[in-house]
Coordinates of C-alpha atoms in Angstrom, one line a residue:
Chain A
M1235 CA 11.1 0.5 10.9
Q1236 CA 9.0 1.9 13.7
K1237 CA 7.8 -1.2 15.7
F1238 CA 4.1 -1.3 16.5
S1239 CA 3.3 -2.4 20.0
I1240 CA 1.2 -1.3 23.0
W1241 CA 4.2 0.9 24.1
S1242 CA 4.6 2.7 20.8
L1243 CA 0.9 3.3 20.8
L1244 CA 1.0 4.8 24.3
R1245 CA 4.1 6.8 23.5
N1246 CA 2.6 8.3 20.3
S1247 CA -0.7 9.0 22.0
V1248 CA 1.1 11.4 24.3
S1249 CA 2.1 13.4 21.1
Y1250 CA -1.4 13.3 19.6
H1251 CA -0.3 10.6 17.1
E1252 CA 1.6 13.1 15.1
G1253 CA 5.0 11.4 15.5
W1254 CA 4.3 8.3 13.4
Q1255 CA 6.7 7.8 10.5
K1256 CA 5.7 7.0 7.0
Q1257 CA 5.5 3.2 6.7
W1258 CA 7.5 2.9 3.6
R1259 CA 9.7 5.1 1.4
S1260 CA 8.9 6.3 -2.1
P1261 CA 12.4 6.1 -3.6
E1262 CA 13.6 7.0 -7.1
P1263 CA 14.6 3.9 -9.1
K1264 CA 18.3 2.8 -9.0
S1265 CA 19.9 2.0 -12.3
E1266 CA 20.3 -1.7 -11.4
Y1267 CA 18.7 -4.3 -9.2
D1268 CA 19.4 -7.9 -8.5
V1269 CA 15.7 -8.7 -8.7
V1270 CA 12.9 -6.6 -10.2
I1271 CA 9.4 -7.8 -9.4
I1272 CA 6.6 -6.5 -11.7
G1273 CA 3.5 -5.9 -9.7
A1274 CA 3.1 -4.5 -6.2
G1275 CA 0.1 -6.5 -5.2
G1276 CA 0.0 -8.8 -2.2
H1277 CA 1.9 -11.6 -4.1
G1278 CA 4.6 -9.3 -5.5
L1279 CA 5.2 -7.6 -2.1
A1280 CA 5.2 -10.9 -0.3
T1281 CA 7.7 -12.2 -2.9
A1282 CA 10.0 -9.2 -2.2
Y1283 CA 9.6 -9.7 1.6
Y1284 CA 10.5 -13.4 1.6
L1285 CA 13.4 -12.8 -0.9
A1286 CA 14.9 -10.3 1.4
K1287 CA 14.1 -12.1 4.7
E1288 CA 14.6 -15.8 3.8
H1289 CA 17.1 -15.6 0.9
N1290 CA 19.1 -12.6 1.9
V1291 CA 18.7 -10.9 -1.4
R1292 CA 19.3 -7.2 -0.7
N1293 CA 18.9 -5.2 -3.9
I1294 CA 15.2 -5.7 -4.9
A1295 CA 12.7 -3.4 -6.6
V1296 CA 9.0 -3.9 -6.9
V1297 CA 7.6 -1.9 -9.8
E1298 CA 3.9 -1.0 -10.0
R1299 CA 1.8 0.6 -12.7
G1300 CA -0.6 2.2 -10.2
Y1301 CA -0.4 2.3 -6.5
L1302 CA 0.6 -0.7 -4.3
G1303 CA -2.3 -3.0 -3.4
G1304 CA -4.6 -1.2 -5.8
G1305 CA -5.5 -4.1 -8.0
N1306 CA -7.0 -7.5 -7.1
T1307 CA -5.5 -7.2 -3.6
A1308 CA -8.1 -4.5 -2.8
R1309 CA -10.8 -6.1 -4.9
N1310 CA -11.3 -9.6 -3.4
T1311 CA -13.6 -10.9 -0.8
T1312 CA -10.8 -11.6 1.7
I1313 CA -11.6 -15.3 2.2
V1314 CA -8.8 -17.5 3.4
R1315 CA -9.0 -21.3 3.4
S1316 CA -6.9 -24.3 2.3
N1317 CA -9.4 -27.1 1.7
Y1318 CA -8.5 -27.9 -1.9
L1319 CA -8.8 -31.3 -3.4
W1320 CA -5.5 -32.4 -4.9
D1321 CA -2.2 -33.0 -3.0
E1322 CA -0.2 -30.5 -5.1
S1323 CA -2.5 -27.5 -4.6
T1324 CA -3.5 -28.4 -1.0
A1325 CA 0.2 -28.5 0.1
L1326 CA 0.7 -24.9 -1.2
Y1327 CA -2.6 -23.5 0.2
E1328 CA -1.9 -25.2 3.5
K1329 CA 1.7 -23.7 3.6
S1330 CA -0.1 -20.4 3.1
M1331 CA -2.5 -21.0 5.9
K1332 CA 0.4 -21.8 8.3
L1333 CA 2.0 -18.5 7.3
W1334 CA -1.3 -16.7 7.8
E1335 CA -1.5 -18.0 11.3
G1336 CA 1.7 -16.2 12.3
L1337 CA 1.7 -13.4 9.8
S1338 CA 0.6 -10.5 12.0
Q1339 CA 3.5 -11.2 14.4
D1340 CA 6.0 -11.9 11.6
I1341 CA 5.5 -8.6 9.8
N1342 CA 4.5 -6.7 13.0
Y1343 CA 1.3 -5.5 11.3
N1344 CA -2.2 -6.5 12.2
V1345 CA -3.7 -8.1 9.2
M1346 CA -6.9 -8.9 11.2
F1347 CA -6.7 -12.6 10.3
S1348 CA -9.9 -14.1 11.8
Q1349 CA -10.3 -17.9 11.7
R1350 CA -14.1 -17.8 11.9
G1351 CA -14.7 -20.9 9.7
V1352 CA -15.6 -21.4 6.1
L1353 CA -18.7 -23.3 5.0
N1354 CA -18.9 -24.7 1.4
L1355 CA -22.5 -25.6 0.9
G1356 CA -23.8 -28.6 -1.0
H1357 CA -27.1 -28.4 -2.9
S1358 CA -27.4 -31.8 -4.5
L1359 CA -26.4 -35.4 -3.8
Q1360 CA -23.5 -35.1 -6.1
D1361 CA -22.4 -31.9 -4.3
M1362 CA -22.4 -33.9 -1.1
R1363 CA -20.4 -36.7 -2.5
D1364 CA -17.9 -34.2 -3.8
I1365 CA -17.8 -32.5 -0.4
E1366 CA -17.2 -35.8 1.4
R1367 CA -14.4 -36.7 -1.0
R1368 CA -12.8 -33.3 -0.6
V1369 CA -13.0 -33.4 3.2
T1370 CA -11.5 -36.9 3.3
A1371 CA -8.7 -35.8 1.0
N1372 CA -8.1 -32.7 3.2
R1373 CA -7.8 -34.8 6.3
L1374 CA -5.4 -37.3 4.6
N1375 CA -3.3 -34.2 3.8
G1376 CA -3.4 -32.9 7.4
V1377 CA -5.9 -30.1 6.6
D1378 CA -8.8 -29.7 9.0
G1379 CA -12.2 -30.3 7.6
E1380 CA -15.5 -31.8 8.5
V1381 CA -18.8 -32.5 6.9
V1382 CA -21.7 -30.8 8.6
T1383 CA -25.4 -31.5 8.4
P1384 CA -28.2 -28.9 7.6
A1385 CA -29.1 -28.9 11.4
Q1386 CA -25.6 -28.0 12.3
I1387 CA -25.5 -25.2 9.7
K1388 CA -28.8 -23.9 11.1
E1389 CA -27.3 -23.9 14.6
M1390 CA -24.4 -21.8 13.4
I1391 CA -26.6 -19.4 11.2
P1392 CA -30.1 -19.5 12.7
F1393 CA -31.5 -17.2 10.0
I1394 CA -30.4 -19.3 7.0
N1395 CA -33.1 -20.6 4.7
L1396 CA -32.1 -24.2 3.9
N1397 CA -35.2 -25.0 1.9
T1398 CA -34.3 -23.1 -1.2
R1399 CA -34.9 -23.8 -4.9
Y1400 CA -31.7 -25.9 -4.6
P1401 CA -32.0 -27.1 -0.9
V1402 CA -28.9 -27.0 1.3
L1403 CA -28.2 -30.7 2.0
G1404 CA -25.0 -30.1 4.0
A1405 CA -21.6 -28.4 3.8
S1406 CA -17.9 -28.8 4.3
L1407 CA -16.5 -26.8 7.2
Q1408 CA -12.9 -25.7 7.6
R1409 CA -12.7 -24.1 11.0
R1410 CA -9.2 -22.7 10.5
G1411 CA -10.5 -20.8 7.4
G1412 CA -11.7 -17.3 7.7
V1413 CA -11.0 -13.8 6.5
A1414 CA -8.2 -11.2 6.7
R1415 CA -8.1 -7.5 6.0
H1416 CA -6.8 -7.3 2.4
D1417 CA -5.4 -3.8 2.5
A1418 CA -3.5 -4.5 5.6
V1419 CA -1.9 -7.5 3.9
A1420 CA -0.5 -5.3 1.1
W1421 CA 0.5 -2.5 3.5
G1422 CA 2.0 -4.9 6.0
Y1423 CA 4.1 -6.7 3.4
A1424 CA 5.1 -3.3 1.8
R1425 CA 6.2 -2.0 5.2
A1426 CA 8.1 -5.2 6.1
A1427 CA 9.8 -5.4 2.7
D1428 CA 10.7 -1.7 2.8
A1429 CA 12.3 -2.3 6.2
H1430 CA 14.6 -4.9 4.5
G1431 CA 15.6 -2.2 1.9
V1432 CA 13.2 -3.2 -0.9
D1433 CA 12.5 -0.3 -3.2
I1434 CA 8.8 0.0 -4.0
L1435 CA 8.4 2.0 -7.2
Q1436 CA 4.8 3.1 -7.6
N1437 CA 3.4 4.9 -10.7
C1438 CA 6.1 3.1 -12.7
E1439 CA 4.5 1.1 -15.5
V1440 CA 6.6 -1.6 -17.2
T1441 CA 6.6 -1.0 -21.0
G1442 CA 9.0 -3.7 -22.1
I1443 CA 11.2 -6.6 -21.0
R1444 CA 14.7 -6.4 -22.5
R1445 CA 16.5 -9.6 -23.3
D1446 CA 19.9 -10.5 -24.7
S1447 CA 20.2 -13.9 -26.4
G1448 CA 17.5 -15.5 -24.3
T1449 CA 18.5 -14.0 -21.0
V1450 CA 16.7 -11.1 -19.3
V1451 CA 18.7 -7.9 -18.9
G1452 CA 16.1 -5.5 -17.5
V1453 CA 12.8 -3.7 -17.9
D1454 CA 11.8 -0.6 -19.6
T1455 CA 9.5 1.5 -17.4
A1456 CA 7.8 4.8 -17.4
K1457 CA 10.8 6.1 -15.3
G1458 CA 13.4 4.7 -17.8
F1459 CA 15.3 1.5 -18.2
I1460 CA 16.1 -0.5 -15.1
K1461 CA 18.8 -3.1 -15.4
A1462 CA 18.0 -6.4 -13.6
K1463 CA 19.7 -9.8 -13.1
K1464 CA 16.4 -11.4 -12.5
V1465 CA 12.8 -10.3 -13.3
A1466 CA 9.7 -11.8 -11.7
I1467 CA 6.2 -11.2 -13.3
V1468 CA 3.6 -11.1 -10.6
A1469 CA 0.9 -9.2 -12.5
A1470 CA -2.3 -11.1 -12.0
G1471 CA -4.9 -10.0 -14.6
H1472 CA -2.3 -8.4 -16.7
S1473 CA 0.1 -11.4 -16.8
S1474 CA -0.6 -12.1 -20.5
V1475 CA 0.1 -8.5 -21.4
I1476 CA 3.4 -8.5 -19.5
A1477 CA 4.4 -12.0 -20.7
S1478 CA 3.8 -11.0 -24.3
M1479 CA 6.6 -8.4 -23.9
A1480 CA 8.9 -11.4 -23.6
D1481 CA 7.1 -13.3 -26.4
I1482 CA 5.7 -15.8 -23.9
R1483 CA 2.3 -17.3 -24.4
L1484 CA 0.2 -18.2 -21.4
P1485 CA -2.8 -20.4 -21.0
I1486 CA -4.7 -17.6 -19.3
E1487 CA -7.9 -15.7 -19.9
S1488 CA -8.4 -12.5 -17.9
R1489 CA -12.0 -12.1 -16.8
P1490 CA -14.0 -9.8 -14.6
L1491 CA -14.9 -11.1 -11.2
Q1492 CA -17.4 -9.0 -9.3
A1493 CA -18.1 -8.3 -5.7
L1494 CA -20.1 -5.9 -3.6
V1495 CA -20.4 -4.7 -0.1
S1496 CA -23.4 -3.5 1.8
E1497 CA -23.9 -0.7 4.3
P1498 CA -22.4 -1.5 7.7
L1499 CA -24.6 -3.7 9.9
K1500 CA -24.3 -4.8 13.5
P1501 CA -22.5 -8.2 13.8
I1502 CA -24.8 -10.9 12.5
F1503 CA -22.9 -13.2 10.2
P1504 CA -20.7 -15.6 12.2
N1505 CA -18.6 -17.2 9.5
V1506 CA -18.0 -17.4 5.7
V1507 CA -20.6 -19.1 3.5
M1508 CA -19.7 -20.1 0.0
S1509 CA -21.7 -21.9 -2.6
N1510 CA -20.2 -23.1 -5.8
A1511 CA -23.5 -24.4 -7.1
I1512 CA -25.4 -21.2 -6.9
H1513 CA -22.4 -18.9 -7.5
A1514 CA -22.4 -16.7 -4.4
Y1515 CA -20.4 -16.3 -1.2
I1516 CA -20.8 -14.0 1.7
S1517 CA -19.2 -12.9 5.0
Q1518 CA -19.3 -9.9 7.2
S1519 CA -16.2 -7.7 7.6
D1520 CA -15.2 -6.4 11.0
K1521 CA -16.4 -3.0 9.9
G1522 CA -19.9 -4.5 9.6
D1523 CA -20.4 -4.6 5.8
L1524 CA -21.6 -7.8 4.2
V1525 CA -19.0 -8.8 1.6
I1526 CA -20.6 -10.7 -1.3
G1527 CA -18.9 -12.2 -4.3
A1528 CA -20.1 -13.6 -7.6
G1529 CA -19.0 -16.0 -10.2
V1530 CA -16.7 -14.8 -13.0
D1531 CA -18.1 -13.2 -16.1
Q1532 CA -18.1 -15.3 -19.3
Y1533 CA -15.8 -13.2 -21.5
I1534 CA -12.3 -11.8 -21.4
G1535 CA -12.4 -8.3 -19.9
Y1536 CA -9.8 -5.9 -18.6
G1537 CA -12.4 -3.2 -17.7
Q1538 CA -12.6 -3.9 -13.9
R1539 CA -16.4 -4.1 -14.2
G1540 CA -18.7 -6.9 -15.3
S1541 CA -22.2 -7.8 -16.3
Y1542 CA -25.3 -6.8 -14.4
Q1543 CA -26.9 -10.2 -14.8
T1544 CA -24.0 -11.7 -12.9
I1545 CA -24.7 -9.5 -9.9
E1546 CA -28.4 -10.2 -10.2
H1547 CA -27.8 -13.9 -10.3
M1548 CA -25.6 -13.8 -7.2
L1549 CA -28.0 -11.6 -5.2
Q1550 CA -30.9 -13.8 -6.0
A1551 CA -29.1 -16.7 -4.5
I1552 CA -28.0 -14.7 -1.4
V1553 CA -31.5 -13.3 -0.8
E1554 CA -33.1 -16.6 -1.2
M1555 CA -30.8 -18.2 1.4
F1556 CA -30.8 -15.2 3.7
P1557 CA -34.2 -13.5 3.3
L1558 CA -33.5 -11.0 6.1
F1559 CA -30.9 -9.4 3.9
S1560 CA -33.4 -8.6 1.2
R1561 CA -33.7 -5.0 2.2
V1562 CA -30.0 -4.4 2.9
R1563 CA -28.6 -1.6 0.7
M1564 CA -25.5 -2.2 -1.2
N1565 CA -22.8 0.5 -0.9
R1566 CA -20.3 -0.4 -3.5
Q1567 CA -19.8 -2.8 -6.4
W1568 CA -16.7 -3.4 -8.4
G1569 CA -14.8 -5.9 -10.6
G1570 CA -11.3 -7.3 -10.5
I1571 CA -9.5 -8.8 -13.4
V1572 CA -8.7 -12.4 -12.6
D1573 CA -6.3 -14.5 -14.5
V1574 CA -8.0 -17.8 -15.1
T1575 CA -6.2 -21.0 -16.1
P1576 CA -7.8 -24.1 -17.7
D1577 CA -7.3 -26.1 -14.5
A1578 CA -8.0 -23.4 -11.9
C1579 CA -4.5 -23.8 -10.5
P1580 CA -1.8 -21.2 -10.5
I1581 CA 1.4 -21.1 -12.6
I1582 CA 4.5 -20.5 -10.5
G1583 CA 7.9 -21.1 -12.0
L1584 CA 10.6 -20.5 -14.6
T1585 CA 9.9 -19.3 -18.2
P1586 CA 11.7 -20.1 -21.5
V1587 CA 13.6 -16.8 -20.9
K1588 CA 16.6 -17.2 -18.6
G1589 CA 16.3 -15.1 -15.5
L1590 CA 12.6 -14.4 -16.0
Y1591 CA 10.1 -16.0 -13.6
I1592 CA 6.3 -15.9 -13.5
N1593 CA 3.7 -16.2 -10.8
C1594 CA 0.2 -16.0 -12.3
G1595 CA -3.0 -17.9 -12.9
W1596 CA -4.4 -17.6 -9.4
G1597 CA -7.8 -16.8 -11.0
T1598 CA -10.5 -16.4 -8.4
G1599 CA -8.5 -17.6 -5.4
G1600 CA -5.3 -15.6 -5.1
F1601 CA -5.8 -13.7 -1.9
K1602 CA -5.8 -16.7 0.4
A1603 CA -2.5 -17.8 -1.1
T1604 CA -0.7 -14.5 -0.7
P1605 CA 1.9 -15.5 1.9
G1606 CA 2.5 -19.0 0.4
S1607 CA 2.7 -17.7 -3.1
G1608 CA 5.3 -15.1 -2.1
W1609 CA 7.2 -17.7 -0.1
V1610 CA 7.6 -20.2 -2.9
M1611 CA 8.1 -17.5 -5.6
A1612 CA 10.9 -16.1 -3.5
H1613 CA 12.5 -19.6 -3.4
T1614 CA 12.0 -20.0 -7.1
V1615 CA 13.6 -16.7 -8.0
A1616 CA 16.5 -17.0 -5.5
Q1617 CA 17.4 -20.6 -6.3
D1618 CA 16.5 -20.5 -10.0
R1619 CA 14.4 -23.6 -9.6
P1620 CA 10.9 -24.3 -8.1
H1621 CA 10.4 -25.3 -4.5
A1622 CA 9.0 -28.7 -3.9
L1623 CA 5.7 -27.0 -3.2
N1624 CA 5.4 -25.5 -6.7
E1625 CA 7.3 -27.8 -8.9
A1626 CA 4.0 -29.4 -10.0
L1627 CA 2.6 -25.9 -10.7
C1628 CA 5.0 -24.8 -13.5
L1629 CA 4.1 -23.8 -17.0
D1630 CA 5.3 -27.1 -18.4
R1631 CA 2.2 -28.9 -17.1
F1632 CA 0.3 -27.5 -20.1
Y1633 CA 2.7 -29.2 -22.4
N1634 CA 3.0 -32.6 -20.6
G1635 CA -0.6 -32.8 -19.6
H1636 CA -0.2 -33.0 -15.8
L1637 CA -3.0 -30.6 -15.1
I1638 CA -4.4 -30.3 -11.6
D1639 CA -8.1 -29.9 -11.8
E1640 CA -9.3 -27.7 -8.9
H1641 CA -12.5 -26.4 -10.5
G1642 CA -14.5 -28.3 -7.8
A1643 CA -12.7 -26.7 -4.9
A1644 CA -12.1 -23.3 -6.5
G1645 CA -15.4 -22.2 -4.9
V1646 CA -16.2 -19.8 -7.7
A1647 CA -18.0 -20.8 -10.9
H1648 CA -15.9 -20.4 -14.0
Chain B
M216 CA -26.1 -5.7 -19.7
L217 CA -24.7 -5.6 -23.2
Q218 CA -26.8 -5.7 -26.3
I219 CA -25.3 -8.1 -28.8
N220 CA -26.2 -8.4 -32.4
C221 CA -26.7 -12.0 -33.5
P222 CA -26.1 -11.9 -37.3
W223 CA -29.3 -14.0 -37.7
C224 CA -31.6 -12.6 -35.1
G225 CA -30.5 -9.0 -34.5
S226 CA -29.9 -7.2 -31.3
R227 CA -30.6 -9.2 -28.1
A228 CA -29.6 -9.1 -24.5
E229 CA -26.2 -10.5 -23.4
I230 CA -27.9 -13.1 -21.2
E231 CA -29.0 -15.0 -24.3
F232 CA -25.4 -15.5 -25.4
T233 CA -22.5 -17.8 -24.5
C234 CA -19.0 -16.6 -25.2
G235 CA -17.0 -19.3 -26.9
G236 CA -13.6 -17.7 -26.3
E237 CA -10.9 -16.8 -28.8
G238 CA -11.8 -17.3 -32.4
D239 CA -9.7 -18.3 -35.4
I240 CA -8.0 -21.2 -33.7
A241 CA -7.6 -23.8 -36.5
R242 CA -7.3 -27.4 -35.4
P243 CA -4.0 -28.8 -36.8
T244 CA -4.6 -31.2 -39.7
V245 CA -1.3 -33.1 -39.6
T246 CA -1.3 -34.3 -36.1
D247 CA 0.8 -37.5 -36.0
T248 CA 4.1 -35.5 -36.2
M249 CA 3.1 -32.8 -33.7
T250 CA 5.3 -32.2 -30.6
D251 CA 4.0 -31.8 -27.1
A252 CA 4.9 -28.1 -27.3
Q253 CA 2.8 -27.7 -30.4
W254 CA -0.2 -29.5 -28.9
G255 CA 0.1 -27.5 -25.7
D256 CA 0.1 -24.3 -27.6
Y257 CA -3.0 -25.3 -29.7
V258 CA -5.0 -26.6 -26.7
F259 CA -4.2 -24.2 -24.0
M260 CA -2.3 -21.1 -25.0
R261 CA -4.4 -18.0 -25.7
K262 CA -3.8 -14.4 -26.9
N263 CA -5.8 -12.8 -24.1
P264 CA -5.2 -9.3 -25.4
K265 CA -6.0 -6.0 -23.8
G266 CA -7.9 -4.4 -26.7
L267 CA -9.5 -5.8 -29.8
H268 CA -10.1 -9.6 -29.7
Y269 CA -11.5 -12.0 -32.3
E270 CA -14.0 -14.2 -30.6
Q271 CA -16.7 -16.8 -31.3
W272 CA -20.1 -16.5 -29.7
L273 CA -23.1 -18.7 -29.5
H274 CA -26.7 -17.4 -29.4
S275 CA -27.5 -20.2 -27.0
S276 CA -30.9 -19.0 -25.8
G277 CA -31.9 -17.9 -29.3
C278 CA -31.3 -19.4 -32.6
G279 CA -28.5 -21.7 -31.3
R280 CA -26.0 -20.7 -33.9
W281 CA -22.4 -19.7 -33.7
F282 CA -21.0 -16.5 -35.1
N283 CA -17.8 -14.5 -35.1
A284 CA -17.2 -11.2 -33.3
L285 CA -14.6 -8.5 -32.9
R286 CA -14.8 -7.1 -29.4
D287 CA -12.8 -4.7 -27.4
T288 CA -11.8 -6.3 -24.1
V289 CA -11.5 -3.0 -22.3
S290 CA -14.6 -1.2 -23.3
Y291 CA -16.5 -4.5 -24.0
R292 CA -17.8 -2.9 -27.2
F293 CA -18.6 -5.2 -30.1
D294 CA -17.1 -3.7 -33.2
A295 CA -18.4 -6.2 -35.6
V296 CA -20.2 -9.5 -35.9
W297 CA -20.3 -11.8 -38.9
K298 CA -21.4 -15.3 -39.8
F299 CA -19.1 -18.3 -40.3
G300 CA -18.2 -18.6 -43.9
E301 CA -18.3 -14.9 -44.4
S302 CA -15.1 -13.0 -44.7
R303 CA -14.0 -10.8 -41.9
P304 CA -15.2 -7.2 -42.4
A305 CA -12.4 -5.2 -43.9
T306 CA -13.2 -2.2 -41.7
V307 CA -15.2 -1.8 -38.6
V308 CA -18.5 -0.8 -40.2
T309 CA -21.0 -1.3 -37.4
H310 CA -21.2 -1.7 -33.7
V311 CA -23.9 -2.1 -31.1
H312 CA -24.6 1.6 -30.6
T313 CA -25.8 2.1 -34.2
G314 CA -27.9 -1.0 -34.6
G315 CA -25.4 -3.7 -35.4
A316 CA -24.2 -5.7 -38.3
Q317 CA -26.5 -6.8 -41.1

């Protein structure tokens, strides 16, 4: 792997930047792998990277239907935070946050992680009670958080209109929260995994999961059968489709979640503002676009597009809170397919099929968890048992009733 | 925005409706012998198919009544709607583009 540094930049500038290598290979599939990961999104690539780096697994393939990072990794609003309510989920998101804080150095790729602070607004007395409860829970769990007043919000964002139909009564603030560049996360993990010898097989759709007396033996793909000792499903919106190939039922509904970006503006928006109550969240990318996200659509949808009334609803809220954006033109709008669980927490762990593992159910909040998700998934696959951080997040919680209700902290209306 | 045919009211805008999720999930009648696995399956597990999906919908801002629907989860097209108590249409006879179910 060509290392990125100021010296390599200088050296390559002398040769007009024509000497850069490709950042990862496009190999043909081998006939057999120790681990096959289905899905080359951020989570799948991170799983491959940590399997190779931390667990010394050398013979890994990541198979991908389209191109790497082309699904939800490229369709989210790039927000990173760890201020969840319950101990089990907070521990995992905080692990992720700690990995984010050193990620660019670790994978030698600038993911543009910017800890500019995340505000979660409260619009009613009950919102404020919930916020105080969540911030207190965060602090007990060692996660930074504070409750801020409307005056403090106004000081941070002078152009915010607090006196809206549902007035802003305060907010929680996680200063370590922020944004990262989503494409760079996929590319950085792909590059780092490839440097450890991981084969990333793009345009290679999985069409079946072969089993022999309850044990996984490999996957059928568009490029033929690939034998595998272990298979990990990390397929986000298509998790139910893939899991059904192994006759596994999941508590998941795949729904459209929409977002849009504006034309680029000069820097104006200092942090990230989210509002669960009015279903909108907004930040400004380093390129200058306003990145705006909505709530999920109400029905199951695999179409990567959603309902217009959802966009209208979200933009009404944004324009009322930020009237000066009322004439900003929107450049692009899209939908991702999010895999929503009944308790808004992910499912990471073993399945009834031996050697088959699953990591899904991230719903509306998967991007922020990319490093931590890959880290615990790698442990789960390598050790054939969950890590302490994800043992409460296995599929069996839907059979024993130990659900972890994170709807309040998920930040997006379901 | 989709146009959805309420079997009672006719074609209305999607915003008047609430999706009630997967249809045809029968509540178990003999419950005292059910295992945790069977309960978990009934309460939480869903088909979540990519393609045709049997659903129940509520005309929440209209007549307030529930109905059945067969909808494609990729194109989002409603292939059929019918009232509870009616049998499921044998073939897909109507859809939103031609005016909907009777």
